mmCIF file of C-alpha atoms in Angstrom:
data_model
loop_
_atom_site.group_PDB
_atom_site.id
_atom_site.type_symbol
_atom_site.label_atom_id
_atom_site.label_comp_id
_atom_site.label_asym_id
_atom_site.label_seq_id
_atom_site.Cartn_x
_atom_site.Cartn_y
_atom_site.Cartn_z
ATOM 1 C CA MET A 1 113.553 124.713 144.448
ATOM 2 C CA ASP A 2 117.155 124.145 143.536
ATOM 3 C CA LEU A 3 118.663 127.330 142.023
ATOM 4 C CA ASN A 4 122.062 125.660 141.446
ATOM 5 C CA ILE A 5 121.004 123.795 138.302
ATOM 6 C CA THR A 6 123.943 123.289 135.987
ATOM 7 C CA SER A 7 123.917 122.850 132.248
ATOM 8 C CA ASP A 8 124.888 119.220 132.865
ATOM 9 C CA ASP A 9 121.689 118.740 134.871
ATOM 10 C CA VAL A 10 119.616 120.247 132.123
ATOM 11 C CA LEU A 11 121.389 118.159 129.489
ATOM 12 C CA ASN A 12 120.898 114.966 131.547
ATOM 13 C CA ALA A 13 117.199 115.745 132.016
ATOM 14 C CA ALA A 14 116.817 116.426 128.278
ATOM 15 C CA MET A 15 118.618 113.189 127.381
ATOM 16 C CA ALA A 16 116.457 111.246 129.770
ATOM 17 C CA GLU A 17 113.321 112.730 128.179
ATOM 18 C CA ILE A 18 114.575 111.938 124.680
ATOM 19 C CA THR A 19 115.297 108.359 125.697
ATOM 20 C CA ARG A 20 111.798 108.051 127.250
ATOM 21 C CA LEU A 21 110.185 109.364 124.074
ATOM 22 C CA GLU A 22 112.305 107.072 121.846
ATOM 23 C CA ASN A 23 111.157 104.083 123.985
ATOM 24 C CA ILE A 24 107.524 105.092 123.618
ATOM 25 C CA SER A 25 107.989 105.484 119.834
ATOM 26 C CA LEU A 26 109.644 102.017 119.672
ATOM 27 C CA ARG A 27 106.787 100.407 121.586
ATOM 28 C CA GLN A 28 104.234 102.064 119.330
ATOM 29 C CA GLN A 29 105.990 100.763 116.252
ATOM 30 C CA VAL A 30 106.003 97.209 117.682
ATOM 31 C CA VAL A 31 102.347 97.387 118.483
ATOM 32 C CA LEU A 32 101.542 98.721 115.007
ATOM 33 C CA ALA A 33 103.547 95.976 113.374
ATOM 34 C CA LYS A 34 101.621 93.361 115.401
ATOM 35 C CA TYR A 35 98.287 94.878 114.352
ATOM 36 C CA GLU A 36 99.366 94.977 110.682
ATOM 37 C CA GLU A 37 100.372 91.321 110.875
ATOM 38 C CA LYS A 38 97.047 90.426 112.529
ATOM 39 C CA ILE A 39 95.162 92.281 109.802
ATOM 40 C CA LYS A 40 97.053 90.374 107.094
ATOM 41 C CA ASP A 41 96.232 87.085 108.864
ATOM 42 C CA LEU A 42 92.548 87.935 109.194
ATOM 43 C CA GLN A 43 92.397 89.040 105.520
ATOM 44 C CA HIS A 44 93.995 85.793 104.500
ATOM 45 C CA GLU A 45 91.417 83.855 106.546
ATOM 46 C CA LEU A 46 88.622 85.791 104.858
ATOM 47 C CA ASP A 47 90.088 85.129 101.447
ATOM 48 C CA MET A 48 90.393 81.378 102.197
ATOM 49 C CA ARG A 49 86.785 81.271 103.543
ATOM 50 C CA ASP A 50 85.534 82.950 100.344
ATOM 51 C CA LYS A 51 87.418 80.529 98.184
ATOM 52 C CA LEU A 52 85.909 77.622 100.086
ATOM 53 C CA LYS A 53 82.451 79.114 99.530
ATOM 54 C CA GLY A 54 83.202 79.278 95.816
ATOM 55 C CA GLY A 55 83.461 83.026 95.433
ATOM 56 C CA ASP A 56 86.325 85.411 94.861
ATOM 57 C CA ASN A 57 84.783 88.325 96.690
ATOM 58 C CA ASN A 58 84.307 88.788 100.381
ATOM 59 C CA GLU A 59 80.624 89.501 100.882
ATOM 60 C CA SER A 60 80.975 90.351 104.545
ATOM 61 C CA THR A 61 83.336 93.221 103.855
ATOM 62 C CA LYS A 62 81.380 94.807 101.028
ATOM 63 C CA SER A 63 79.343 97.847 101.955
ATOM 64 C CA ASN A 64 75.629 97.394 101.593
ATOM 65 C CA THR A 65 74.549 100.490 99.646
ATOM 66 C CA GLY A 66 71.267 99.075 98.415
ATOM 67 C CA HIS A 67 68.075 99.530 100.407
ATOM 68 C CA LYS A 68 65.208 97.096 100.386
ATOM 69 C CA GLN A 69 61.930 98.686 99.628
ATOM 70 C CA LYS A 70 58.843 97.436 101.404
ATOM 71 C CA VAL A 71 56.168 96.177 98.980
ATOM 72 C CA ASN A 72 52.532 96.587 100.011
#
């Protein structure tokens, strides 16, 4: 273990860690932006599909809260 660590060494290590974390943050932002764009594209495709089917609502994305009851 090096006991002759200077304040410059600590500062350099801290700056390197800050740079590493900033790079991670930037990559996360890029990935999130790509996912947001993909979601918009997919939503547009769903909207276009629904218009071609003649409806304004997307049936596949609605939650099905009704339950069918079995008739004897």
